[in-house]
Short mmCIF file of C-alpha atoms in Angstrom, two decimals:
data_model
loop_
_atom_site.label_atom_id
_atom_site.label_comp_id
_atom_site.label_asym_id
_atom_site.label_seq_id
_atom_site.Cartn_x
_atom_site.Cartn_y
_atom_site.Cartn_z
CA MET S 1 102.78 163.40 92.97
CA ARG S 2 105.44 165.13 90.87
CA GLY S 3 106.34 161.73 89.43
CA LEU S 4 102.86 161.32 87.95
CA THR S 5 103.43 162.36 84.35
CA HIS S 6 102.17 161.09 81.03
CA ARG S 7 105.70 160.01 80.12
CA ALA S 8 106.15 158.12 83.41
CA VAL S 9 102.84 156.29 82.95
CA ASP S 10 103.78 155.38 79.37
CA ALA S 11 107.12 154.01 80.57
CA ALA S 12 105.63 152.06 83.50
CA ALA S 13 102.98 150.53 81.25
CA GLY S 14 105.46 149.75 78.48
CA LEU S 15 103.57 151.95 76.02
CA PRO S 16 104.95 154.18 73.28
CA VAL S 17 105.59 157.76 74.37
CA GLY S 18 102.45 159.84 73.94
CA THR S 19 99.95 157.01 74.39
CA THR S 20 98.70 158.15 77.80
CA SER S 21 98.31 161.75 76.67
CA ALA S 22 96.05 160.55 73.84
CA TYR S 23 93.60 159.33 76.52
CA PHE S 24 94.21 161.92 79.23
CA ARG S 25 95.11 165.23 77.61
CA THR S 26 96.11 167.10 80.75
CA ARG S 27 97.84 166.24 84.00
CA SER S 28 94.60 167.07 85.76
CA ALA S 29 92.75 164.50 83.63
CA LEU S 30 95.47 161.94 84.39
CA LEU S 31 95.24 162.63 88.13
CA THR S 32 91.44 162.44 88.06
CA ALA S 33 91.62 159.07 86.29
CA LEU S 34 94.10 157.82 88.89
CA VAL S 35 91.83 158.87 91.77
CA ARG S 36 88.80 157.25 90.12
CA ARG S 37 90.76 154.02 89.69
CA LEU S 38 91.94 154.05 93.31
CA VAL S 39 88.36 154.57 94.52
CA ASP S 40 87.13 151.74 92.28
CA LEU S 41 89.80 149.39 93.65
CA ASP S 42 89.07 150.44 97.24
CA GLN S 43 85.33 149.94 96.77
CA ALA S 44 85.89 146.48 95.30
CA GLU S 45 88.16 145.59 98.23
CA LEU S 46 85.62 146.86 100.77
CA ARG S 47 82.73 145.04 99.05
CA ALA S 48 84.69 141.79 99.05
CA ALA S 49 85.70 142.23 102.71
CA GLY S 50 82.12 142.96 103.73
CA GLU S 51 80.75 139.98 101.82
CA ARG S 52 83.50 137.66 103.06
CA ALA S 53 83.17 138.66 106.71
CA GLY S 54 79.41 139.06 106.82
CA GLU S 55 77.74 140.60 109.83
CA PRO S 56 79.95 140.71 112.92
CA ARG S 57 78.28 138.92 115.82
CA ASP S 58 80.28 140.67 118.50
CA ALA S 59 82.92 143.36 119.01
CA ALA S 60 85.78 140.85 118.79
CA GLU S 61 84.61 139.74 115.35
CA LEU S 62 84.35 143.36 114.21
CA VAL S 63 87.88 144.02 115.48
CA ARG S 64 89.23 140.99 113.58
CA GLY S 65 87.51 142.11 110.38
CA ILE S 66 88.89 145.63 110.61
CA ALA S 67 92.34 144.26 111.49
CA ALA S 68 92.33 142.07 108.38
CA LEU S 69 91.41 145.03 106.19
CA ALA S 70 94.08 147.21 107.83
CA GLU S 71 96.70 144.51 107.29
CA ALA S 72 95.73 144.27 103.62
CA ARG S 73 96.25 148.03 103.32
CA LEU S 74 99.67 147.87 104.96
CA THR S 75 101.29 145.18 102.83
CA GLY S 76 102.08 144.58 99.17
CA GLU S 77 99.78 146.18 96.63
CA GLY S 78 97.55 147.47 99.44
CA ARG S 79 100.45 149.48 100.85
CA ARG S 80 101.18 151.04 97.45
CA ARG S 81 97.52 151.95 97.07
CA SER S 82 97.42 153.40 100.58
CA LEU S 83 100.39 155.64 99.77
CA ALA S 84 98.76 156.73 96.51
CA ARG S 85 95.38 157.30 98.18
CA HIS S 86 96.86 159.56 100.84
CA ALA S 87 98.97 161.50 98.33
CA CYS S 88 95.81 162.06 96.28
CA ALA S 89 93.92 163.14 99.39
CA VAL S 90 96.54 165.83 100.03
CA GLU S 91 96.33 166.88 96.37
CA SER S 92 92.52 167.12 96.65
CA VAL S 93 92.91 170.07 99.04
CA ARG S 94 93.46 172.19 95.92
CA ASP S 95 91.08 170.32 93.61
CA PRO S 96 87.34 170.14 94.42
CA GLU S 97 86.75 167.49 91.73
CA LEU S 98 89.23 165.13 93.38
CA ARG S 99 87.72 165.87 96.80
CA GLU S 100 84.29 164.88 95.50
CA ILE S 101 85.62 161.61 94.07
CA LEU S 102 87.31 160.78 97.37
CA VAL S 103 84.15 161.24 99.49
CA PRO S 104 83.50 158.00 101.42
CA ARG S 105 81.11 155.73 99.53
CA GLU S 106 78.54 153.19 100.61
CA ASN S 107 79.78 149.61 100.57
CA PRO S 108 78.89 146.34 102.33
CA GLY S 109 81.80 146.64 104.78
CA ARG S 110 80.78 150.10 105.94
CA ASP S 111 77.13 149.06 106.05
CA ALA S 112 77.99 146.09 108.28
CA VAL S 113 79.83 148.35 110.72
CA ARG S 114 76.91 150.81 110.78
CA ARG S 115 74.37 148.01 111.38
CA PHE S 116 76.57 146.55 114.12
CA LEU S 117 76.75 149.89 115.94
CA ALA S 118 73.03 150.57 115.44
CA GLY S 119 72.19 147.13 116.79
CA ARG S 120 74.01 148.00 120.00
CA GLY S 121 72.03 151.18 120.54
CA VAL S 122 74.73 153.64 119.49
CA ARG S 123 73.30 157.09 118.80
CA ASP S 124 73.95 158.28 115.25
CA PRO S 125 75.56 155.06 114.00
CA GLU S 126 76.34 156.67 110.63
CA ALA S 127 78.52 159.36 112.21
CA ARG S 128 80.15 156.85 114.56
CA THR S 129 80.88 154.54 111.63
CA LEU S 130 82.54 157.32 109.67
CA THR S 131 84.57 158.35 112.73
CA LEU S 132 85.65 154.78 113.51
CA LEU S 133 86.73 154.11 109.93
CA ALA S 134 88.47 157.50 109.66
CA CYS S 135 90.44 156.67 112.82
CA VAL S 136 91.44 153.30 111.38
CA ASP S 137 92.45 155.03 108.14
CA GLY S 138 94.57 157.48 110.15
CA LEU S 139 96.34 154.64 111.93
CA VAL S 140 96.94 152.93 108.59
CA LEU S 141 98.51 156.15 107.29
CA ASP S 142 100.69 156.35 110.41
CA ARG S 143 101.93 152.79 109.87
CA VAL S 144 102.45 153.26 106.14
CA VAL S 145 104.68 156.24 106.95
CA SER S 146 106.40 154.99 110.09
CA GLY S 147 106.36 151.24 109.46
CA GLY S 148 104.92 148.49 111.55
CA SER S 149 101.48 147.03 111.75
CA LEU S 150 98.21 147.86 113.42
CA THR S 151 97.44 145.76 116.48
CA GLU S 152 94.06 144.34 117.36
CA ASP S 153 94.37 146.11 120.74
CA GLU S 154 94.52 149.49 118.97
CA ILE S 155 91.51 148.63 116.86
CA GLU S 156 89.66 147.28 119.88
CA GLY S 157 90.16 150.63 121.61
CA LEU S 158 88.56 152.39 118.66
CA VAL S 159 85.64 149.94 118.55
CA VAL S 160 85.05 150.32 122.30
CA ALA S 161 85.03 154.11 121.88
CA ALA S 162 82.54 153.81 118.98
CA LEU S 163 80.27 151.65 121.13
CA ARG S 164 80.08 154.16 124.00
CA ARG S 165 76.58 155.49 124.44
#
């Protein structure tokens, strides 16, 4: 987070020095804009994943869909965004505005998971959905930090736990 400066953004974007500060006067404004952009990109990714995958017909299909999303978050641009997202989450401990921006949002992917759990008689499917996706997010963070990938067996264990009545 210390590397997020107006000057660094100007340099990375190939802009004249001072350009970024003309749009975002303070570091706080720059950080808030970064978090908003990350959330927008995440929401677009989750919408596309939800629309592409559709409604899972069974647990195995749900596991495959979550595994594909996790893999996207562990490689290439997704990995860089995952690192940035988690750094911003830590920063939000001291900044209520950032915390509010980072609150999980509705999206087709999350809705599909909630409907899947509700359709199998899970009590409080909203809470179970949030827990399942938070667990996946935690495993993604672990793999971003330690390396490696997330296996379908690990995700299956989380889905089975979410399905328990």
